Short mmCIF file of C-alpha atoms in Angstrom, two decimals:
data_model
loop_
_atom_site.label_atom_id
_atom_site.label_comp_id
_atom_site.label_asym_id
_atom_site.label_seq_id
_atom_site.Cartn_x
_atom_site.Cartn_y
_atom_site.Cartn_z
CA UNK Y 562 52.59 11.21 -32.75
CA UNK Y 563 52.44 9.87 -29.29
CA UNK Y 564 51.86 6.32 -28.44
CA UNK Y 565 50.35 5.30 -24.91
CA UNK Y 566 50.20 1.74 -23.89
CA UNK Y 567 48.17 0.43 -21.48
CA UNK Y 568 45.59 3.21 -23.37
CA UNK Y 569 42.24 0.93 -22.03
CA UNK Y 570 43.53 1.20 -18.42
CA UNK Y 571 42.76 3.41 -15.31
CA UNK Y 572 45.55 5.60 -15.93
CA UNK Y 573 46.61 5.25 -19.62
CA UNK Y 574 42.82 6.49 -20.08
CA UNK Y 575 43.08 9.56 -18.56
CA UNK Y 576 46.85 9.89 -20.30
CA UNK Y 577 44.93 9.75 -23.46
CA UNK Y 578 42.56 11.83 -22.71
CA UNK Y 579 44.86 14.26 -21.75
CA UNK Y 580 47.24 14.14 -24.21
CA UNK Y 581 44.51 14.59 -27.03
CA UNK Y 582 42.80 17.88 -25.12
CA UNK Y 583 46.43 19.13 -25.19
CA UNK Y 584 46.58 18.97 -28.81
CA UNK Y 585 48.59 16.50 -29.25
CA UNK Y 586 48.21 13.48 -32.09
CA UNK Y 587 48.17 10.56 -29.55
CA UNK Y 588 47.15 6.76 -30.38
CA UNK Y 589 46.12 4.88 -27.68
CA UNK Y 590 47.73 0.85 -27.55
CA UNK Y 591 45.70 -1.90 -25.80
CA UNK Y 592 46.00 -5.82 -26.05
CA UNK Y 593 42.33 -5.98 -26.06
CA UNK Y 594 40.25 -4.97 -29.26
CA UNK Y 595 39.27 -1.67 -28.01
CA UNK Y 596 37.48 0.91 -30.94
CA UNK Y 597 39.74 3.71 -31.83
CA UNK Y 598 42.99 2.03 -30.46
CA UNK Y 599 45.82 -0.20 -32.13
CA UNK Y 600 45.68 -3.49 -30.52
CA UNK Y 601 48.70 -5.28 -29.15
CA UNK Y 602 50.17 -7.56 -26.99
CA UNK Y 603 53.09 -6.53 -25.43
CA UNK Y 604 54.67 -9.51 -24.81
CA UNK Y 605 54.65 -10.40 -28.12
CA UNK Y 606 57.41 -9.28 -29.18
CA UNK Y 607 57.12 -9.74 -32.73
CA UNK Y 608 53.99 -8.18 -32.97
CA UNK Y 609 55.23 -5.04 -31.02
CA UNK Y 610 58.17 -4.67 -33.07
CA UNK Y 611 55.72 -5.10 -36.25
CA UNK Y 612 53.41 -2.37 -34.75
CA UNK Y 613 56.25 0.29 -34.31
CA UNK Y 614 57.83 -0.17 -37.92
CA UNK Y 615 54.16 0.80 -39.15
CA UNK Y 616 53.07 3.73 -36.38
CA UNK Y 617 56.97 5.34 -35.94
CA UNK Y 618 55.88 7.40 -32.96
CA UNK Y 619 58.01 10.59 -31.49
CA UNK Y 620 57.48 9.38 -27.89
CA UNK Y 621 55.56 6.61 -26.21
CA UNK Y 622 54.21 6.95 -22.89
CA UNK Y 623 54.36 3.17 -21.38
CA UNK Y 624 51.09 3.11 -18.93
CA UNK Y 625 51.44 -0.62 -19.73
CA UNK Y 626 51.66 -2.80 -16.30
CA UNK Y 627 50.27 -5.45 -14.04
CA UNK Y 628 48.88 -3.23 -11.28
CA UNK Y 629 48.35 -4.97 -7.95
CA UNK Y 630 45.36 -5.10 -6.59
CA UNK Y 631 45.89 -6.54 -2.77
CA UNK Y 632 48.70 -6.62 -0.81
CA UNK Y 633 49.27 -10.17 -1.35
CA UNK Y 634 50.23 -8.94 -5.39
CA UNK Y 635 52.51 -7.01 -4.64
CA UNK Y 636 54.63 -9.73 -3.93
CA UNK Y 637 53.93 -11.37 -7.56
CA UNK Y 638 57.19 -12.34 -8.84
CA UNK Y 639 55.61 -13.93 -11.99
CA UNK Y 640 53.67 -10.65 -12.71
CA UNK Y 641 57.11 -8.44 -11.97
CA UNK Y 642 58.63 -10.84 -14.62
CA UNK Y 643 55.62 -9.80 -17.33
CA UNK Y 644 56.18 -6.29 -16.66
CA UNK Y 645 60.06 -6.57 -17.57
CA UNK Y 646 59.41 -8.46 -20.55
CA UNK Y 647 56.93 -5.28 -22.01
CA UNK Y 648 59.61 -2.73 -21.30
CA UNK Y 649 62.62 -4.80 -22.97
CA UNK Y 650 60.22 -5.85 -25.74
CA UNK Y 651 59.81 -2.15 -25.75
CA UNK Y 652 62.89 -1.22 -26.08
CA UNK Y 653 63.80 -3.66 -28.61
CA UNK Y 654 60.83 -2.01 -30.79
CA UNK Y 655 61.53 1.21 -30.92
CA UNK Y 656 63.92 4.27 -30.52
CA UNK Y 657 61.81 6.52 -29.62
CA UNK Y 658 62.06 8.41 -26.26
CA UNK Y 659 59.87 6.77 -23.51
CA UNK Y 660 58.08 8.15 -20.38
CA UNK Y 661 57.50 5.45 -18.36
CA UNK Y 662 55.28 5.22 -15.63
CA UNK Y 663 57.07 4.08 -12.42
CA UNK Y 664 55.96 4.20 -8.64
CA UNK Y 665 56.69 5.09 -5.20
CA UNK Y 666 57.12 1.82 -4.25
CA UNK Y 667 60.83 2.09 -5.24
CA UNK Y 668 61.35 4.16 -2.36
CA UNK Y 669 61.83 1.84 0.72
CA UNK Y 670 61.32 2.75 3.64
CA UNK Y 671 63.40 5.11 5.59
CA UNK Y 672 63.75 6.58 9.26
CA UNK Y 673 63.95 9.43 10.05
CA UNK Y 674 61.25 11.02 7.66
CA UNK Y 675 62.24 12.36 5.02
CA UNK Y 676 60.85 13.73 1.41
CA UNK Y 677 61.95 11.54 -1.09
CA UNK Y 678 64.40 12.87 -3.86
CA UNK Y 679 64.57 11.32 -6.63
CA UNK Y 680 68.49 9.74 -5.94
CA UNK Y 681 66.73 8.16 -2.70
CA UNK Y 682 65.29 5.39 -4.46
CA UNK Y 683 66.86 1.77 -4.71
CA UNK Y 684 65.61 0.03 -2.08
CA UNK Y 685 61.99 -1.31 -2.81
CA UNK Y 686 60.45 -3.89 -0.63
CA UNK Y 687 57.96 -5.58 -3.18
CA UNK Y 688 58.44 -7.75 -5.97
CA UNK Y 689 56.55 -5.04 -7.86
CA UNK Y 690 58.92 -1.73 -6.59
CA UNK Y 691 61.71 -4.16 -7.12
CA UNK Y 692 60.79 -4.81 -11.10
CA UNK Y 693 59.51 -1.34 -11.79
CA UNK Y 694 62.86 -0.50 -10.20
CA UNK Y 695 64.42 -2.77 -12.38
CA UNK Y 696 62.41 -1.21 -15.42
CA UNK Y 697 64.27 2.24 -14.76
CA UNK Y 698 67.32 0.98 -14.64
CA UNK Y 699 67.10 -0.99 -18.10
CA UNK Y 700 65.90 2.41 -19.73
CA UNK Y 701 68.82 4.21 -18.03
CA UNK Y 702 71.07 1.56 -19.65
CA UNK Y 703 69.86 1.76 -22.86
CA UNK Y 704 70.77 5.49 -22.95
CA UNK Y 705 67.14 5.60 -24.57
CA UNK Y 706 66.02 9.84 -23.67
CA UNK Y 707 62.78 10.19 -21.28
CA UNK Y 708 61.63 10.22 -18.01
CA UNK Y 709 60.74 7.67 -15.22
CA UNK Y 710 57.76 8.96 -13.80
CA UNK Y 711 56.99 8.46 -10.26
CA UNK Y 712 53.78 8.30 -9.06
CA UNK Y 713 51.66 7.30 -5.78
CA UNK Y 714 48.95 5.13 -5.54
CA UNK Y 715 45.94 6.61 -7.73
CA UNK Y 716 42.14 7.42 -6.54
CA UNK Y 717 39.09 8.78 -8.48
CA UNK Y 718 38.05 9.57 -12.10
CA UNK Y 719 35.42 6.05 -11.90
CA UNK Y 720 37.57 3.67 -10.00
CA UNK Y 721 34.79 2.85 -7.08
CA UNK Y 722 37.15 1.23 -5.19
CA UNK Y 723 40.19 1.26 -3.52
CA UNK Y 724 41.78 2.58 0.12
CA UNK Y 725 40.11 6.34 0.43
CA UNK Y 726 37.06 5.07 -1.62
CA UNK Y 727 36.46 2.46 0.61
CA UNK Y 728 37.27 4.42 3.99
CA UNK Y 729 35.01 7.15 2.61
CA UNK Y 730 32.28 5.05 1.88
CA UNK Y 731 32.03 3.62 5.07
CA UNK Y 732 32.46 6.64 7.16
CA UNK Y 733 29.43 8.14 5.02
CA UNK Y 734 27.47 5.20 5.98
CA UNK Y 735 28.65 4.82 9.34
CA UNK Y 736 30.03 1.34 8.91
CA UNK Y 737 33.31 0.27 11.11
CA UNK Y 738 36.46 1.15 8.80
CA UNK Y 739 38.31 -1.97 7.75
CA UNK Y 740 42.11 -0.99 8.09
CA UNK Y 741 45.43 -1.96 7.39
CA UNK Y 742 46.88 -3.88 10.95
CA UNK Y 743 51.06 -3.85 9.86
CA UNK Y 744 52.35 -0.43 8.93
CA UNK Y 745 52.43 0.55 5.36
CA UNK Y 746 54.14 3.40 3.48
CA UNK Y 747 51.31 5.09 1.27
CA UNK Y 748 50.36 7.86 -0.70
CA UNK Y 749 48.06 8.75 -3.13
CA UNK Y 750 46.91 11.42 -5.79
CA UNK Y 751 43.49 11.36 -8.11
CA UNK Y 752 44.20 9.90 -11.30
CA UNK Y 753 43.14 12.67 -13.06
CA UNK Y 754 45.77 15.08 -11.70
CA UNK Y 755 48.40 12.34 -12.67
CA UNK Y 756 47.48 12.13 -15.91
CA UNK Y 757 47.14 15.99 -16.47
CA UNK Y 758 51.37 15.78 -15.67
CA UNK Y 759 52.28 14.12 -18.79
CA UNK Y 760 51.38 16.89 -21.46
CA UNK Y 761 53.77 19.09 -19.45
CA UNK Y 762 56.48 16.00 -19.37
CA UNK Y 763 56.12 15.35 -23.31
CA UNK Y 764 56.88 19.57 -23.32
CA UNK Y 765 60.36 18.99 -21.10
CA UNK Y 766 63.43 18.63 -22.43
CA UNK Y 767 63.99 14.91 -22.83
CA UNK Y 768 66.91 13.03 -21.33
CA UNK Y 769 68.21 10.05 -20.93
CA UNK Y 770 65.82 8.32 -18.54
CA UNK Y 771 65.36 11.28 -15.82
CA UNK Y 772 63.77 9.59 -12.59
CA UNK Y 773 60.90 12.74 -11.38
CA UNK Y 774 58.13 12.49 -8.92
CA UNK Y 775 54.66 13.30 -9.46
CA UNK Y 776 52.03 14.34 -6.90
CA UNK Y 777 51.01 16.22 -4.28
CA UNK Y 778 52.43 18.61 -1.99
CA UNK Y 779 51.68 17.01 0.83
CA UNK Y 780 52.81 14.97 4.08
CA UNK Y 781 50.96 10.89 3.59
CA UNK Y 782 50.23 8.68 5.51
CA UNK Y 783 47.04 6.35 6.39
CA UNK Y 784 47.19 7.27 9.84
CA UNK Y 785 47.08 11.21 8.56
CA UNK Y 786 44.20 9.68 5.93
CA UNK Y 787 41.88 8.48 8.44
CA UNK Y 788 42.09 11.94 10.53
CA UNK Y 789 41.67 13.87 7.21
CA UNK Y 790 38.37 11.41 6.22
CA UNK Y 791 36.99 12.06 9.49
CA UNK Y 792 37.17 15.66 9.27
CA UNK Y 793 35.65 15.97 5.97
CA UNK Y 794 32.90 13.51 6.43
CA UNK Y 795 32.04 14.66 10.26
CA UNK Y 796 32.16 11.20 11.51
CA UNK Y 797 34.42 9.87 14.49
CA UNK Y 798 37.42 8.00 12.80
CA UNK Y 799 39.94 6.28 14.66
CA UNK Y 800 43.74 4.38 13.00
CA UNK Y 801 45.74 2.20 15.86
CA UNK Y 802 47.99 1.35 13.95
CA UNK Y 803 51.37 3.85 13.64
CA UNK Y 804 51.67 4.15 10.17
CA UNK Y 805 54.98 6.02 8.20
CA UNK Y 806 54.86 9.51 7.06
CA UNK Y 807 55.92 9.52 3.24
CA UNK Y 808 56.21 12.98 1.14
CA UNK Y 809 57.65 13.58 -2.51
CA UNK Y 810 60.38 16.32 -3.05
CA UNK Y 811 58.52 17.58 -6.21
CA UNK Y 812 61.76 20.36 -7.18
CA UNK Y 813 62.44 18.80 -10.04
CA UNK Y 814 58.93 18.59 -11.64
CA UNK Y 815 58.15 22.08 -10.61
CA UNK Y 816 61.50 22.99 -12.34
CA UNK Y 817 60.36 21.31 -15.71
CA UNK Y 818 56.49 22.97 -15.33
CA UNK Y 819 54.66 20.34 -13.72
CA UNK Y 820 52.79 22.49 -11.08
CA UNK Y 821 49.64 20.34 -9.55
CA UNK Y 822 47.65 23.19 -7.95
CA UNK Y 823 45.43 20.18 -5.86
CA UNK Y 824 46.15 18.58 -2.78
CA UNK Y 825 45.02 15.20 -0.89
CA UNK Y 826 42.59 17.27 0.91
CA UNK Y 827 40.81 18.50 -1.96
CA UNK Y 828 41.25 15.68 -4.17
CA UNK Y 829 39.30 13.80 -1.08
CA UNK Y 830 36.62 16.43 -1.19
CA UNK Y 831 36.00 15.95 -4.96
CA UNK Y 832 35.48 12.21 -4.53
CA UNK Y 833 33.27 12.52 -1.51
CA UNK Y 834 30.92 13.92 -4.63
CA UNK Y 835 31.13 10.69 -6.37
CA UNK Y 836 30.88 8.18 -3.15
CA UNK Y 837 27.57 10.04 -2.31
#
């Protein structure tokens, strides 16, 4: 049995989901009463560790986190601590193998461009990348077997908001697009394609705490975004601001079977179906 925290969120939803069409037996974990799901609170550590003597699950897949929602949260050193508590509570719990669900942002930034392998990271810039860095490190130490999953930013699958929602939105209506004025490293994949990853990861061999990336094949960055938009939608889009290219060296998830046959493009296209 697989257990997914975070199992009422954006992505551990889709996780679920996917797990389940996979065949798999997976249990979804939420702190909030949610029908169908075990209900926890992560934090609590005495309830977590309660939970896992009764499930004993094979893997967990910890979706589990404090995801920012402006720029000013990333930069939440109070909600970075919160996050580390969950994964040593987690670890504490159980000895089961964990994928954990890490991010980009533990990539800094670097010049010249370059795809990022996985030994690139270490040098986040956020008081998020910093504790989800953190987070990876803990499970390395523990020797605990998994994977520390890298991911973008995430679009799509019902989320009407967001950076490309936004943008798209008011390109289709014609409105002036509200942009970032400081350059930012981004990159982003549809939430759907993320989560369709993780059947193929609980497949892999499992080791002790493998960093991989996850998403698209492609070069980001807003600047490249706003050209892309403009394209699609037909409407005269302009970024000032320089922004950083950012890519993912995606070897080693091809090598284990992860093979995302999208791209930003059509991920964008898709969405432009759900904006209208």
């Amino acid at each position: 049995m697989i257990l997914v925290t975070g199992a009422s969120g954006y992505l551990g939803t889709h996780v679920l989901s996917e797990l389940r069409r996979a065949g798999y037996q997976a249990v979804g974990l939420s702190r909030r009463e949610v029908p169908g799901m075990e209900m926890c609170d992560l934090q609590d550590a005495p309830q977590l560790a309660r939970l896992m003597d009764r499930m004993r699950p094979d893997k967990v897949i910890h979706c589990a986190w404090e995801t920012p929602q402006s720029l000013t949260e990333y930069q939440d050193d109070t909600a970075a601590t919160r996050g580390l508590a969950m994964v040593d509570n987690l670890l504490a719990a159980t000895q089961a193998p964990i994928l954990y669900v890490s991010s980009m942002t533990v990539y800094g930034s670097q010049n010249p461009f370059v795809a990022r392998r996985e030994e690139d990271a270490g040098q986040p810039e956020s008081a998020y990348g910093r504790a989800k860095w953190a987070a990876e490190q803990r499970l390395r130490g523990s020797g605990r077997a998994g994977f520390a999953v890298r991911l973008p930013g995430l679009f799509g699958g019902g989320r009407c908001n967001g950076l490309i929602w936004n943008l798209l939105s008011a390109l289709m209506r014609g409105d002036r697009l509200k942009l970032p004025r400081q350059p930012l490293l981004w990159a982003a994949m549809d939430v759907r394609d993320a989560a369709r990853a993780f059947p193929t990861l609980c497949d892999a061999p499992l080791r002790s705490a493998v960093p991989i990336n996850i998403g698209y094949n492609d070069v980001y960055s807003i600047s490249r975004l706003v050209a892309l938009l403009g394209e699609l939608t037909g409407r005269a889009a302009i970024c000032d601001t320089p922004h950083p290219d950012f890519a993912f060296d995606l070897t080693r998830a091809h090598a284990l079977g992860v093979d995302i046959r999208q791209n930003l493009r059509g991920a964008c296209h898709k969405l432009m179906k759900e904006v209208a």
